[in-house]
mmCIF file of C-alpha atoms and ligand atoms in Angstrom:
data_model
loop_
_atom_site.group_PDB
_atom_site.id
_atom_site.type_symbol
_atom_site.label_atom_id
_atom_site.label_comp_id
_atom_site.label_asym_id
_atom_site.label_seq_id
_atom_site.Cartn_x
_atom_site.Cartn_y
_atom_site.Cartn_z
ATOM 1 C CA UNK K 372 182.606 93.249 96.140
ATOM 2 C CA UNK K 373 179.329 93.396 96.483
ATOM 3 C CA UNK K 374 176.480 92.439 99.041
ATOM 4 C CA UNK K 375 174.982 90.646 96.296
ATOM 5 C CA UNK K 376 177.832 88.801 95.158
ATOM 6 C CA UNK K 377 178.922 88.363 98.534
ATOM 7 C CA UNK K 378 175.852 86.499 98.892
ATOM 8 C CA UNK K 379 175.615 84.689 95.665
ATOM 9 C CA UNK K 380 179.403 83.024 96.663
ATOM 10 C CA UNK K 381 178.231 82.143 99.288
ATOM 11 C CA UNK K 382 175.256 79.619 97.306
ATOM 12 C CA UNK K 383 172.809 80.715 98.921
ATOM 13 C CA UNK K 384 169.116 79.663 98.012
ATOM 14 C CA UNK K 385 166.312 82.726 97.626
ATOM 15 C CA UNK K 386 164.705 81.044 100.516
ATOM 16 C CA UNK K 387 167.592 81.027 102.601
ATOM 17 C CA UNK K 388 167.975 85.085 101.477
ATOM 18 C CA UNK K 389 164.299 85.357 102.489
ATOM 19 C CA UNK K 390 165.011 84.082 105.944
ATOM 20 C CA UNK K 391 168.347 86.175 106.042
ATOM 21 C CA UNK K 392 165.888 89.323 105.098
ATOM 22 C CA UNK K 393 163.158 88.407 107.791
ATOM 23 C CA UNK K 394 165.236 87.657 110.593
ATOM 24 C CA UNK K 395 166.656 91.331 110.356
ATOM 25 C CA UNK K 396 163.795 93.027 111.456
ATOM 26 C CA UNK K 397 162.658 94.376 108.412
ATOM 27 C CA UNK K 398 159.023 95.289 107.888
ATOM 28 C CA UNK K 399 158.552 93.895 104.399
ATOM 29 C CA UNK K 400 157.964 90.252 106.157
ATOM 30 C CA UNK K 401 155.193 92.067 108.037
ATOM 31 C CA UNK K 402 153.105 92.286 105.082
ATOM 32 C CA UNK K 403 153.308 88.900 103.479
ATOM 33 C CA UNK K 404 150.321 86.404 102.927
ATOM 34 C CA UNK K 405 149.142 85.116 105.789
ATOM 35 C CA UNK K 406 150.133 81.456 106.628
ATOM 36 C CA UNK K 407 148.145 78.795 108.794
ATOM 37 C CA UNK K 408 149.073 78.911 112.498
ATOM 38 C CA UNK K 409 147.894 75.154 113.523
ATOM 39 C CA UNK K 410 150.659 72.720 113.797
ATOM 40 C CA UNK K 411 147.530 70.136 113.257
ATOM 41 C CA UNK K 412 147.973 71.029 109.647
ATOM 42 C CA UNK K 413 144.197 72.590 109.872
ATOM 43 C CA UNK K 414 144.229 76.177 108.081
ATOM 44 C CA UNK K 415 143.728 78.551 110.810
ATOM 45 C CA UNK K 416 144.308 82.091 110.051
ATOM 46 C CA UNK K 417 143.581 85.718 110.689
ATOM 47 C CA UNK K 418 142.722 88.432 107.940
ATOM 48 C CA UNK K 419 142.705 91.865 109.321
ATOM 49 C CA UNK K 420 140.253 94.172 107.471
ATOM 50 C CA UNK K 421 142.041 97.756 108.216
ATOM 51 C CA UNK K 422 144.333 95.846 105.714
ATOM 52 C CA UNK K 423 143.940 96.956 101.728
ATOM 53 C CA UNK K 424 143.650 93.334 101.153
ATOM 54 C CA UNK K 425 140.771 92.859 103.389
ATOM 55 C CA UNK K 426 139.312 96.113 103.737
ATOM 56 C CA UNK K 427 136.247 95.162 101.074
ATOM 57 C CA UNK K 428 135.449 92.994 104.068
ATOM 58 C CA UNK K 429 134.054 96.042 105.872
ATOM 59 C CA UNK K 430 131.391 96.216 103.650
ATOM 60 C CA UNK K 431 128.006 93.846 103.560
ATOM 61 C CA UNK K 432 128.008 91.863 100.368
ATOM 62 C CA UNK K 433 131.558 92.567 99.211
ATOM 63 C CA UNK K 434 134.148 89.334 98.651
ATOM 64 C CA UNK K 435 137.687 88.526 98.569
ATOM 65 C CA UNK K 436 140.361 86.092 97.484
ATOM 66 C CA UNK K 437 142.710 85.701 100.496
ATOM 67 C CA UNK K 438 146.197 85.888 99.554
ATOM 68 C CA UNK K 439 147.879 82.839 99.094
ATOM 69 C CA UNK K 440 145.393 80.426 100.263
ATOM 70 C CA UNK K 441 142.465 78.768 98.197
ATOM 71 C CA UNK K 442 139.996 80.671 99.827
ATOM 72 C CA UNK K 443 137.364 82.809 99.093
ATOM 73 C CA UNK K 444 135.646 84.948 100.986
ATOM 74 C CA UNK K 445 132.595 87.072 101.589
ATOM 75 C CA UNK K 446 130.451 89.263 103.954
ATOM 76 C CA UNK K 447 126.624 89.095 103.208
ATOM 77 C CA UNK K 448 123.917 91.495 103.350
ATOM 78 C CA UNK K 449 122.686 91.209 106.509
ATOM 79 C CA UNK K 450 127.028 91.104 107.693
ATOM 80 C CA UNK K 451 128.095 87.555 108.495
ATOM 81 C CA UNK K 452 130.704 86.221 107.106
ATOM 82 C CA UNK K 453 131.007 82.821 104.830
ATOM 83 C CA UNK K 454 134.086 81.320 103.493
ATOM 84 C CA UNK K 455 134.473 78.447 101.082
ATOM 85 C CA UNK K 456 137.369 76.999 98.785
ATOM 86 C CA UNK K 457 137.503 79.191 95.772
ATOM 87 C CA UNK K 458 138.023 77.025 93.034
ATOM 88 C CA UNK K 459 134.768 75.665 91.385
ATOM 89 C CA UNK K 460 134.646 71.873 91.733
ATOM 90 C CA UNK K 461 133.911 71.669 87.654
ATOM 91 C CA UNK K 462 137.018 73.025 85.917
ATOM 92 C CA UNK K 463 138.625 74.829 88.791
ATOM 93 C CA UNK K 464 137.511 78.133 87.741
ATOM 94 C CA UNK K 465 137.537 80.926 90.411
ATOM 95 C CA UNK K 466 134.340 81.884 91.861
ATOM 96 C CA UNK K 467 132.663 85.174 92.688
ATOM 97 C CA UNK K 468 129.972 86.256 95.307
ATOM 98 C CA UNK K 469 126.914 87.667 94.428
ATOM 99 C CA UNK K 470 125.155 89.427 96.809
ATOM 100 C CA UNK K 471 121.721 89.824 95.668
ATOM 101 C CA UNK K 472 121.396 85.927 95.490
ATOM 102 C CA UNK K 473 123.513 85.123 98.374
ATOM 103 C CA UNK K 474 125.456 82.544 96.130
ATOM 104 C CA UNK K 475 128.812 81.606 95.012
ATOM 105 C CA UNK K 476 128.755 81.333 91.078
ATOM 106 C CA UNK K 477 131.157 80.374 88.324
ATOM 107 C CA UNK K 478 131.624 82.648 85.809
ATOM 108 C CA UNK K 479 133.035 80.065 83.450
ATOM 109 C CA UNK K 480 129.853 77.729 82.820
ATOM 110 C CA UNK K 481 127.397 78.915 85.251
ATOM 111 C CA UNK K 482 127.453 77.094 88.556
ATOM 112 C CA UNK K 483 126.332 77.808 91.645
ATOM 113 C CA UNK K 484 127.186 77.199 95.165
ATOM 114 C CA UNK K 485 125.587 78.043 98.299
ATOM 115 C CA UNK K 486 126.847 79.901 101.110
ATOM 116 C CA UNK K 487 127.702 76.399 102.681
ATOM 117 C CA UNK K 488 129.048 75.376 99.607
ATOM 118 C CA UNK K 489 126.585 72.719 98.333
ATOM 119 C CA UNK K 490 125.851 73.089 94.802
ATOM 120 C CA UNK K 491 123.107 74.749 93.647
ATOM 121 C CA UNK K 492 123.182 74.925 90.056
ATOM 122 C CA UNK K 493 125.859 72.256 87.689
ATOM 123 C CA UNK K 494 127.713 71.408 85.736
ATOM 124 C CA UNK K 495 129.327 70.943 88.699
ATOM 125 C CA UNK K 496 128.405 67.767 91.158
ATOM 126 C CA UNK K 497 130.611 68.448 94.049
ATOM 127 C CA UNK K 498 130.478 70.758 97.243
ATOM 128 C CA UNK K 499 133.049 73.384 98.105
ATOM 129 C CA UNK K 500 135.256 73.046 101.194
ATOM 130 C CA UNK K 501 133.144 75.177 103.830
ATOM 131 C CA UNK K 502 135.751 77.159 106.288
ATOM 132 C CA UNK K 503 134.794 78.365 109.868
ATOM 133 C CA UNK K 504 134.788 82.472 110.452
ATOM 134 C CA UNK K 505 134.809 84.245 113.255
ATOM 135 C CA UNK K 506 134.738 87.703 113.568
ATOM 136 C CA UNK K 507 136.591 90.314 116.462
ATOM 137 C CA UNK K 508 134.517 93.711 116.366
ATOM 138 C CA UNK K 509 137.575 94.971 118.595
ATOM 139 C CA UNK K 510 140.352 94.829 116.476
ATOM 140 C CA UNK K 511 138.521 94.189 113.169
ATOM 141 C CA UNK K 512 139.900 90.946 111.971
ATOM 142 C CA UNK K 513 138.393 87.764 110.704
ATOM 143 C CA UNK K 514 139.255 84.666 111.576
ATOM 144 C CA UNK K 515 139.754 81.347 108.755
ATOM 145 C CA UNK K 516 139.734 77.839 110.467
ATOM 146 C CA UNK K 517 139.045 74.340 110.103
ATOM 147 C CA UNK K 518 137.720 72.015 113.113
HETATM 148 S S1 LIG Q 1068 134.730 75.420 85.848
HETATM 149 FE FE1 LIG Q 1068 132.832 76.289 86.758
HETATM 150 S S2 LIG Q 1068 130.915 75.261 86.102
HETATM 151 FE FE2 LIG Q 1068 133.054 74.797 84.853
#
């Protein structure tokens, strides 16, 4: 009997298998998506700007979608970070950030949002959710959180 057959015979779910895998200290688990760390249910996570997923944020005017989270983060041309919900409030299209106008834009029907999430141009009428940001230059990490 192979190892996988043995585990399958135990009737373990894929989640249980992943938990076992991670308990073994394998490095694959260290690279998983950031998860909220706050027990209050409010989002609180940290992005490593040295990682390939977020290294674009080392440059002013760039943006990324946070892996596994409904958040878009942009680094403005002045170097400050802004974070809002990534999906347009009109029909849910994923937004982009345009540094030249300092707006989040919807490529589907053309809505524009400010960096605080307010609607600048319809057809969207509901603002985006804004997240707090805190950059640590020593560790090159960006904290995203809710208060
Ligand atoms: S989905 Fe964004 S404006 Fe329609």
